[in-house]
Amino acid sequence: MTKDVIALTPRMPDPWAVLAGLLSGGPDKLVGTRGDGAVIQLCDAQGRPLVSVEAPLLVSVEGEAERLLGTTAPPVPYWWTEARATTGVAEAEQLAGAFATRLAALVGGSAWPPDAAGSLAVVKSDGVSVAPEPAAAQPAIDVLTAKVAVVIQDRPVVAMTAWLSGAFRAAAEAGLGLQIVSPAGTTLSPVVRDALGGWPSRWIVQDDRDGYYDGLTGAVLRWQDGAFDPVISPDATEDDPRTPVAAAYQEVHDTGERQLGLTFRMVHPADERLVLGGGLETVWRELTGEPPAGWGTSEPANLPWSPARLTDVAHDRAPEPTWFVAVGNRSRPGIATVRVTRTKAGVEEEVTLAFGYGADEEPPLDALPAAAEALAARHRLQSMLVQLRKARRDVAVPPRFEGPGVPLAFVLGAEEVRAMPGDRARRTPLSEQPVRLGPRTRPALYYPLPGNPSDLAGWQDFETLMRHLKGA
């Protein structure tokens, strides 16, 4: 049984329904709270959590339960209530299942996963105890060492849930890496992939043949000295570690699916009238004909798309940075992360965006210049890179090799073009010269990269362009 159990209900679980669910451990179970009451916990006799239940989340975006859980949810809006059982305690998993079952029975809906649905009877947990602090202090962290915090995730998609976001934050504050362990067959949300960063943080995949391996690099791993680290080959040298690569990671099948990826940065004046998210919406409309379906500060993205509302969130958090995720609808899978930062230059928006396409679908490459021009003219674009790569249509990250993207175009904003000496920005060593975007007096420049999209020649052209623009 999974350690995470989720109740999807058409009505908000009222306090009495939550209390009835919490009584799944019997009336003598201790109840505690964390996060200013946002998390309620069933505890053992020493006050350590057996099950942690997060406040219900109202989801108003269609397709998120299908994307993240592979299940059908009630019609939007519906309520998403997560319960996480403490690792390694069978009774805790039963308590979580009974909690979700009771909740669904009282307010309608269903529990995920289907086999987590338990009996409505009280779970016998007398004498059950769990790990001492500090591992139990953070509900999402299963193992804590001097090097890393380890999170075990048995879900179809490891997403940036509020649980996992809290684990990232706790690990960062403690100066630790975060290592996520999941079973074979699990995929990773691009949001989590981008947040993992580098060593010692990793995505660890359990594997029948090789034990454990890094889902992003394929390196075979072992638990050693308080962390999952690569296995070193007996004939390795200092210059060539020769880390074994898992066989499962190398099993690549070209399905013809592709992803169109864009990364771009905008710098706005720090003005009270500034509305964020407009650049992302502009690109989304140019490439799909529609705005994003929804957004949120974690996954599932639970709010209907609204630049005004996300601007309010960023404004309230300033001068601290704000991060949010945006998602598309089921007909055109897409996901974006946006980081808003206050700097000396103004308010910066950094956007990473990907759209997925099936083997019989063509990415709208002809629309890219128009999208770039709209960003440059209306949203103070600083720079943008466009890539195409062989990857899944659903934009999830599998634990196997997908290969890098191939650069298709680079865009330089009007202010950056203006700041370059002479005509360096307008004349390049590439065979295709840049296309002017916007007014002749203050143009942005769109650089088509003539490399073949089916190979890596585009990176050579991109590197040549970057060296030229930097004056190297």
Coordinates of C-alpha atoms in Angstrom, one line a residue:
M1 CA 0.0 0.0 0.0
T2 CA 1.3 3.4 -0.9
K3 CA 2.4 5.8 1.9
D4 CA 0.4 8.7 0.3
V5 CA -3.4 8.4 0.2
I6 CA -5.6 11.1 -1.4
A7 CA -9.3 11.7 -1.1
L8 CA -10.9 13.4 -4.1
T9 CA -14.3 14.7 -3.1
P10 CA -16.9 17.0 -4.7
R11 CA -17.6 18.7 -1.4
M12 CA -15.2 20.3 1.0
P13 CA -14.6 18.0 4.0
D14 CA -16.1 19.8 6.9
P15 CA -14.4 19.7 10.4
W16 CA -16.7 16.9 11.6
A17 CA -15.8 14.7 8.5
V18 CA -12.1 15.3 9.1
L19 CA -12.6 14.4 12.8
A20 CA -14.4 11.2 11.9
G21 CA -11.5 10.3 9.6
L22 CA -9.0 11.0 12.3
L23 CA -10.8 8.8 14.7
S24 CA -9.9 5.9 12.4
G25 CA -7.1 5.2 15.0
G26 CA -9.6 5.1 17.9
P27 CA -10.6 7.9 20.3
D28 CA -7.4 7.6 22.3
K29 CA -5.0 8.6 19.5
L30 CA -3.2 11.8 20.0
V31 CA -3.8 14.6 17.5
G32 CA -1.3 17.3 16.8
T33 CA -0.8 20.2 14.3
R34 CA 2.0 21.7 12.3
G35 CA 2.3 24.7 9.9
D36 CA 0.0 27.0 11.9
G37 CA -2.7 24.3 11.8
A38 CA -2.4 23.6 8.0
V39 CA -1.3 20.0 8.8
I40 CA -3.1 17.7 11.3
Q41 CA -1.4 14.6 12.6
L42 CA -2.4 11.4 14.3
C43 CA 0.4 10.6 16.7
D44 CA 1.8 7.8 18.8
A45 CA 1.9 7.9 22.6
Q46 CA 5.1 10.0 22.5
G47 CA 3.4 12.6 20.2
R48 CA 5.3 11.5 17.1
P49 CA 3.2 11.5 13.9
L50 CA 1.8 8.2 12.4
V51 CA -0.3 10.0 9.7
S52 CA -0.1 13.6 8.6
V53 CA -3.1 15.2 6.9
E54 CA -2.8 18.4 4.9
A55 CA -5.6 21.0 4.7
P56 CA -8.0 20.2 1.8
L57 CA -7.1 21.9 -1.5
L58 CA -9.8 23.2 -3.9
V59 CA -8.8 22.2 -7.5
S60 CA -10.5 24.2 -10.3
V61 CA -8.2 23.0 -13.1
E62 CA -9.4 20.0 -15.2
G63 CA -7.0 17.2 -15.9
E64 CA -4.7 17.5 -12.9
A65 CA -5.8 14.2 -11.2
E66 CA -5.4 12.5 -14.5
R67 CA -1.9 14.0 -15.1
L68 CA -0.6 13.3 -11.6
L69 CA -2.5 10.2 -10.4
G70 CA -3.8 8.5 -13.5
T71 CA -7.3 8.6 -12.1
T72 CA -10.6 10.3 -12.8
A73 CA -11.6 13.0 -10.4
P74 CA -15.1 14.5 -9.7
P75 CA -16.0 17.5 -12.0
V76 CA -14.2 20.7 -11.2
P77 CA -14.1 22.2 -8.7
Y78 CA -13.3 19.4 -6.3
W79 CA -11.3 19.0 -3.1
W80 CA -8.0 17.2 -2.9
T81 CA -7.0 16.0 0.6
E82 CA -3.7 14.2 1.1
A83 CA -2.7 11.9 4.0
R84 CA 0.9 10.7 4.3
A85 CA 1.7 7.7 6.5
T86 CA 5.0 7.4 8.3
T87 CA 7.4 5.1 6.5
G88 CA 7.8 1.5 7.6
V89 CA 4.8 1.4 9.9
A90 CA 2.1 -0.9 8.4
E91 CA -0.5 0.4 10.9
A92 CA 0.2 4.0 9.7
E93 CA -0.5 3.0 6.1
Q94 CA -3.8 1.4 7.2
L95 CA -4.7 4.5 9.2
A96 CA -4.1 6.7 6.2
G97 CA -6.3 4.4 4.0
A98 CA -9.0 4.3 6.6
F99 CA -8.9 8.1 6.9
A100 CA -9.4 8.6 3.2
T101 CA -12.1 6.0 3.0
R102 CA -14.1 7.5 5.8
L103 CA -13.7 11.0 4.3
A104 CA -15.0 9.7 0.9
A105 CA -17.9 7.9 2.5
L106 CA -19.0 11.0 4.4
V107 CA -18.7 13.7 1.7
G108 CA -18.7 11.6 -1.5
G109 CA -15.9 11.0 -4.1
S110 CA -13.2 8.4 -4.0
A111 CA -9.8 7.5 -2.5
W112 CA -6.6 7.1 -4.4
P113 CA -5.0 4.7 -5.0
P114 CA -8.0 2.4 -5.3
D115 CA -6.3 -0.4 -3.3
A116 CA -5.7 2.1 -0.5
A117 CA -9.4 2.2 0.4
G118 CA -9.7 0.4 3.7
S119 CA -12.3 -0.6 6.2
L120 CA -14.3 1.9 8.0
A121 CA -13.5 0.1 11.3
V122 CA -11.0 1.4 13.8
V123 CA -7.4 0.4 12.9
K124 CA -5.7 -1.4 15.8
S125 CA -2.5 0.6 16.5
D126 CA -2.0 0.2 20.3
G127 CA 1.7 0.1 21.1
V128 CA 2.8 1.3 17.6
S129 CA 5.6 3.8 17.7
V130 CA 7.6 5.6 15.1
A131 CA 11.1 7.0 14.5
P132 CA 12.2 9.7 16.9
E133 CA 12.8 13.3 16.0
P134 CA 14.2 14.9 13.9
A135 CA 13.1 12.6 11.0
A136 CA 9.5 12.7 12.1
A137 CA 9.5 16.5 12.4
Q138 CA 9.0 16.9 8.7
P139 CA 6.1 14.7 7.4
A140 CA 7.6 14.3 3.9
I141 CA 11.1 13.3 5.0
D142 CA 11.6 9.6 5.6
V143 CA 15.3 9.3 6.3
L144 CA 17.6 12.1 7.6
T145 CA 21.4 11.9 7.6
A146 CA 24.2 14.4 7.9
K147 CA 24.3 14.6 4.1
V148 CA 20.8 14.3 2.7
A149 CA 17.1 14.1 3.4
V150 CA 15.5 11.1 1.7
V151 CA 11.9 11.1 0.6
I152 CA 10.1 7.9 -0.6
Q153 CA 7.4 8.6 -3.2
D154 CA 5.2 5.7 -4.4
R155 CA 3.1 7.7 -6.9
P156 CA 2.7 7.5 -10.8
V157 CA 4.2 11.0 -11.0
V158 CA 6.5 12.5 -8.5
A159 CA 5.2 16.0 -8.4
M160 CA 6.0 19.2 -6.6
T161 CA 3.2 18.8 -4.0
A162 CA 3.0 20.9 -0.9
W163 CA 4.6 18.0 1.0
L164 CA 7.6 17.8 -1.3
S165 CA 8.0 21.6 -1.5
G166 CA 8.2 21.5 2.3
A167 CA 10.9 18.8 2.1
F168 CA 12.9 20.9 -0.4
R169 CA 12.7 23.9 1.8
A170 CA 13.6 22.0 5.0
A171 CA 16.6 20.4 3.3
A172 CA 17.8 23.7 1.9
E173 CA 17.6 25.4 5.2
A174 CA 19.6 22.6 6.8
G175 CA 22.2 22.7 4.0
L176 CA 21.4 19.1 2.9
G177 CA 20.7 17.5 -0.4
L178 CA 17.3 16.0 -1.2
Q179 CA 17.1 12.5 -2.6
I180 CA 13.8 11.2 -3.9
V181 CA 13.3 7.4 -4.1
S182 CA 10.6 5.9 -6.3
P183 CA 9.7 2.5 -7.7
A184 CA 10.3 1.5 -11.4
G185 CA 7.6 2.9 -13.7
T186 CA 7.3 6.2 -11.9
T187 CA 7.9 9.4 -13.8
L188 CA 9.0 12.8 -12.6
S189 CA 7.3 16.2 -13.1
P190 CA 9.6 18.6 -15.0
V191 CA 9.0 20.9 -12.0
V192 CA 10.7 18.5 -9.6
R193 CA 13.5 17.8 -12.1
D194 CA 14.4 21.4 -12.4
A195 CA 14.3 21.9 -8.6
L196 CA 16.7 19.0 -7.9
G197 CA 19.7 20.8 -9.1
G198 CA 23.0 18.9 -8.7
W199 CA 24.8 16.6 -6.3
P200 CA 24.0 15.4 -3.7
S201 CA 20.3 15.8 -4.7
R202 CA 19.1 13.0 -6.9
W203 CA 16.1 11.1 -8.2
I204 CA 16.7 7.4 -7.2
V205 CA 14.8 4.7 -9.0
Q206 CA 14.5 1.2 -7.6
D207 CA 15.4 -1.5 -10.2
D208 CA 15.2 -5.3 -10.2
R209 CA 18.4 -5.7 -12.1
D210 CA 20.7 -3.0 -10.8
G211 CA 19.2 -2.2 -7.4
Y212 CA 19.1 1.6 -7.6
Y213 CA 20.0 4.1 -10.3
D214 CA 19.8 7.8 -10.9
G215 CA 16.7 8.4 -13.0
L216 CA 18.2 11.5 -14.7
T217 CA 21.7 10.2 -15.5
G218 CA 21.4 6.4 -15.3
A219 CA 24.3 6.0 -12.9
V220 CA 24.0 2.9 -10.7
L221 CA 23.8 3.9 -7.1
R222 CA 24.3 2.3 -3.6
W223 CA 23.5 3.6 -0.2
Q224 CA 27.0 4.5 1.3
D225 CA 28.1 6.9 4.0
G226 CA 24.6 8.3 4.6
A227 CA 23.6 9.0 1.0
F228 CA 22.9 7.3 -2.4
D229 CA 26.1 7.7 -4.4
P230 CA 27.4 6.2 -7.7
V231 CA 29.0 2.8 -7.7
I232 CA 32.7 3.0 -8.7
S233 CA 33.9 0.5 -11.2
P234 CA 36.9 -1.6 -10.0
D235 CA 39.0 -0.4 -13.0
A236 CA 38.1 3.3 -12.6
T237 CA 40.7 6.0 -12.5
E238 CA 40.7 9.5 -11.3
D239 CA 40.2 10.8 -14.8
D240 CA 37.7 8.1 -15.8
P241 CA 35.4 7.0 -13.0
R242 CA 33.6 4.6 -15.3
T243 CA 30.4 4.6 -13.3
P244 CA 28.1 1.8 -14.5
V245 CA 24.9 2.8 -16.2
A246 CA 21.7 1.0 -15.4
A247 CA 20.4 -1.3 -18.2
A248 CA 16.8 0.0 -17.7
Y249 CA 18.0 3.6 -18.3
Q250 CA 19.5 2.6 -21.7
E251 CA 16.3 1.0 -23.0
V252 CA 15.2 3.7 -25.3
H253 CA 12.3 3.4 -27.8
D254 CA 11.7 6.2 -30.3
T255 CA 8.0 6.8 -30.3
G256 CA 8.1 9.9 -32.5
E257 CA 6.9 12.1 -29.6
R258 CA 8.6 15.4 -29.2
Q259 CA 8.7 18.4 -26.9
L260 CA 9.1 22.1 -27.9
G261 CA 10.9 23.9 -25.1
L262 CA 11.4 27.6 -24.5
T263 CA 13.3 29.4 -21.8
F264 CA 13.1 33.1 -21.6
R265 CA 13.7 36.0 -19.3
M266 CA 11.9 39.3 -19.0
V267 CA 12.9 42.4 -16.9
H268 CA 10.2 44.8 -15.9
P269 CA 10.3 48.2 -14.2
A270 CA 9.3 47.9 -10.5
D271 CA 5.9 49.6 -11.0
E272 CA 2.7 49.2 -9.0
R273 CA 0.8 48.7 -12.3
L274 CA 2.9 45.7 -13.3
V275 CA 1.0 42.6 -14.1
L276 CA 3.0 39.4 -14.1
G277 CA 2.4 36.3 -16.3
G278 CA 1.5 38.3 -19.4
G279 CA 4.6 37.1 -21.3
L280 CA 3.9 33.5 -20.5
E281 CA 0.2 33.9 -21.6
T282 CA 1.3 35.6 -24.8
V283 CA 3.6 32.7 -25.8
W284 CA 1.0 30.1 -24.8
R285 CA -1.6 31.8 -27.0
E286 CA 0.7 32.2 -30.0
L287 CA 1.7 28.5 -29.9
T288 CA -1.6 26.9 -28.9
G289 CA -4.4 29.4 -29.5
E290 CA -5.3 29.3 -25.8
P291 CA -4.1 30.7 -22.5
P292 CA -2.7 28.3 -19.8
A293 CA -5.5 26.3 -18.1
G294 CA -4.4 26.9 -14.6
W295 CA -1.6 27.8 -12.1
G296 CA -0.5 27.3 -8.6
T297 CA 2.3 27.5 -6.1
S298 CA 2.6 23.7 -6.0
E299 CA 1.2 20.7 -7.9
P300 CA -1.6 20.0 -8.6
A301 CA -2.0 23.4 -10.2
N302 CA -5.4 24.3 -8.6
L303 CA -6.3 27.8 -9.7
P304 CA -7.8 28.9 -13.0
W305 CA -5.3 31.0 -15.0
S306 CA -5.3 34.6 -13.7
P307 CA -2.3 36.9 -14.2
A308 CA -3.9 39.4 -11.7
R309 CA -4.1 36.8 -8.9
L310 CA -0.6 35.5 -9.4
T311 CA 0.7 39.1 -9.4
D312 CA -1.0 39.6 -6.0
V313 CA 0.7 36.6 -4.6
A314 CA 4.1 37.8 -5.9
H315 CA 3.4 41.3 -4.5
D316 CA 2.5 40.0 -1.1
R317 CA 5.7 37.9 -0.9
A318 CA 8.1 40.7 -2.2
P319 CA 10.9 41.2 -1.7
E320 CA 11.2 37.4 -1.4
P321 CA 11.2 35.6 -4.7
T322 CA 8.0 33.8 -5.9
W323 CA 7.8 30.6 -7.8
F324 CA 4.7 29.2 -9.5
V325 CA 3.7 26.5 -12.0
A326 CA 1.3 26.8 -15.0
V327 CA -0.3 23.9 -16.9
G328 CA -2.2 23.4 -20.1
N329 CA -5.3 21.4 -21.0
R330 CA -5.4 17.7 -22.0
S331 CA -5.6 18.4 -25.7
R332 CA -2.2 20.2 -25.7
P333 CA 0.0 19.1 -22.8
G334 CA 2.1 21.9 -21.5
I335 CA 3.8 22.9 -18.3
A336 CA 5.8 26.0 -17.3
T337 CA 7.6 27.2 -14.2
V338 CA 8.0 30.9 -13.5
R339 CA 10.4 32.5 -11.0
V340 CA 9.8 36.1 -10.1
T341 CA 12.7 37.9 -8.5
R342 CA 13.2 41.5 -7.4
T343 CA 16.6 42.8 -8.5
K344 CA 18.4 46.1 -9.0
A345 CA 17.3 46.0 -12.6
G346 CA 13.6 45.7 -11.7
V347 CA 11.3 42.7 -11.5
E348 CA 12.6 39.6 -13.4
E349 CA 10.5 36.8 -14.7
E350 CA 12.4 33.6 -15.6
V351 CA 10.2 31.1 -17.5
T352 CA 10.8 27.5 -18.5
L353 CA 8.1 26.1 -20.8
A354 CA 7.5 22.8 -22.6
F355 CA 4.7 21.6 -24.9
G356 CA 4.3 17.9 -25.9
Y357 CA 3.5 16.6 -29.4
G358 CA 2.6 13.1 -30.6
A359 CA 4.2 11.3 -33.5
D360 CA 1.4 12.6 -35.8
E361 CA 1.5 16.2 -34.6
E362 CA 3.7 19.0 -35.8
P363 CA 5.1 21.6 -33.4
P364 CA 4.1 25.1 -34.6
L365 CA 7.6 26.2 -35.5
D366 CA 6.3 28.9 -37.9
A367 CA 4.7 30.7 -35.0
L368 CA 7.9 31.1 -33.1
P369 CA 9.0 34.5 -34.7
A370 CA 5.5 36.0 -33.9
A371 CA 5.7 34.8 -30.3
A372 CA 9.2 36.3 -29.9
E373 CA 8.1 39.6 -31.4
A374 CA 5.1 39.8 -29.1
L375 CA 7.4 39.2 -26.1
A376 CA 9.9 41.8 -27.3
A377 CA 7.3 44.4 -28.1
R378 CA 5.0 44.1 -25.1
H379 CA 6.9 42.3 -22.3
R380 CA 10.4 43.6 -22.2
L381 CA 12.1 40.3 -23.4
Q382 CA 15.7 40.1 -22.5
S383 CA 16.6 36.7 -24.2
M384 CA 15.0 33.5 -25.3
L385 CA 16.2 30.0 -26.4
V386 CA 14.0 27.6 -28.3
Q387 CA 14.7 23.9 -28.5
L388 CA 13.2 20.7 -29.9
R389 CA 13.8 17.3 -28.5
K390 CA 12.6 13.7 -28.6
A391 CA 10.6 13.3 -25.4
R392 CA 7.2 12.3 -24.1
R393 CA 4.0 14.0 -25.2
D394 CA 2.7 14.2 -21.7
V395 CA 5.8 16.2 -20.7
A396 CA 6.6 13.8 -17.8
V397 CA 10.2 12.8 -17.2
P398 CA 10.8 9.0 -17.5
P399 CA 13.7 7.2 -15.7
R400 CA 15.5 6.6 -19.0
F401 CA 17.6 8.4 -21.5
E402 CA 15.7 10.9 -23.7
G403 CA 18.6 13.0 -25.0
P404 CA 19.2 16.8 -25.1
G405 CA 17.2 19.3 -27.1
V406 CA 18.5 20.8 -30.3
P407 CA 18.5 24.6 -30.4
L408 CA 16.2 26.0 -33.1
A409 CA 16.4 29.8 -32.4
F410 CA 17.8 32.4 -30.0
V411 CA 16.3 35.8 -29.4
L412 CA 18.0 38.9 -28.1
G413 CA 15.8 41.6 -26.6
A414 CA 15.9 45.3 -27.8
E415 CA 17.8 46.6 -24.8
E416 CA 20.5 43.9 -25.1
V417 CA 20.8 44.6 -28.9
R418 CA 21.1 48.3 -28.2
A419 CA 23.8 47.8 -25.6
M420 CA 26.1 45.9 -27.9
P421 CA 28.9 47.8 -29.6
G422 CA 28.7 48.5 -33.3
D423 CA 26.8 46.1 -35.4
R424 CA 28.0 43.0 -33.5
A425 CA 24.4 41.9 -32.8
R426 CA 23.3 42.4 -36.4
R427 CA 26.1 40.5 -38.2
T428 CA 27.1 37.0 -37.1
P429 CA 29.3 34.2 -38.5
L430 CA 26.3 32.0 -39.1
S431 CA 25.0 31.3 -42.5
E432 CA 21.5 32.7 -41.6
Q433 CA 21.5 36.3 -40.4
P434 CA 19.1 37.5 -37.7
V435 CA 15.6 38.6 -38.3
R436 CA 14.6 42.1 -37.0
L437 CA 11.6 42.1 -34.7
G438 CA 9.8 45.3 -33.8
P439 CA 10.7 48.9 -34.9
R440 CA 13.8 49.6 -36.9
T441 CA 15.0 52.1 -34.3
R442 CA 14.8 49.7 -31.4
P443 CA 14.7 46.1 -32.8
A444 CA 15.0 42.8 -31.0
L445 CA 16.8 40.1 -33.1
Y446 CA 15.7 36.6 -33.8
Y447 CA 18.6 34.2 -34.7
P448 CA 17.5 31.1 -36.6
L449 CA 20.0 28.3 -35.9
P450 CA 20.7 26.4 -39.1
G451 CA 21.7 23.1 -37.4
N452 CA 19.7 20.0 -38.4
P453 CA 17.0 19.5 -35.8
S454 CA 17.6 15.7 -36.0
D455 CA 21.2 16.0 -34.7
L456 CA 23.3 18.1 -32.4
A457 CA 24.8 20.4 -35.0
G458 CA 22.5 23.1 -33.6
W459 CA 24.5 23.3 -30.4
Q460 CA 27.7 24.1 -32.4
D461 CA 25.8 27.0 -34.1
F462 CA 24.5 28.1 -30.8
E463 CA 27.9 28.1 -29.2
T464 CA 29.4 30.0 -32.2
L465 CA 26.6 32.6 -31.8
M466 CA 27.2 33.0 -28.1
R467 CA 30.9 33.5 -28.5
H468 CA 30.3 36.1 -31.2
L469 CA 27.8 38.0 -29.1
K470 CA 30.1 38.0 -26.1
G471 CA 32.9 39.4 -28.3
A472 CA 35.1 36.3 -27.8

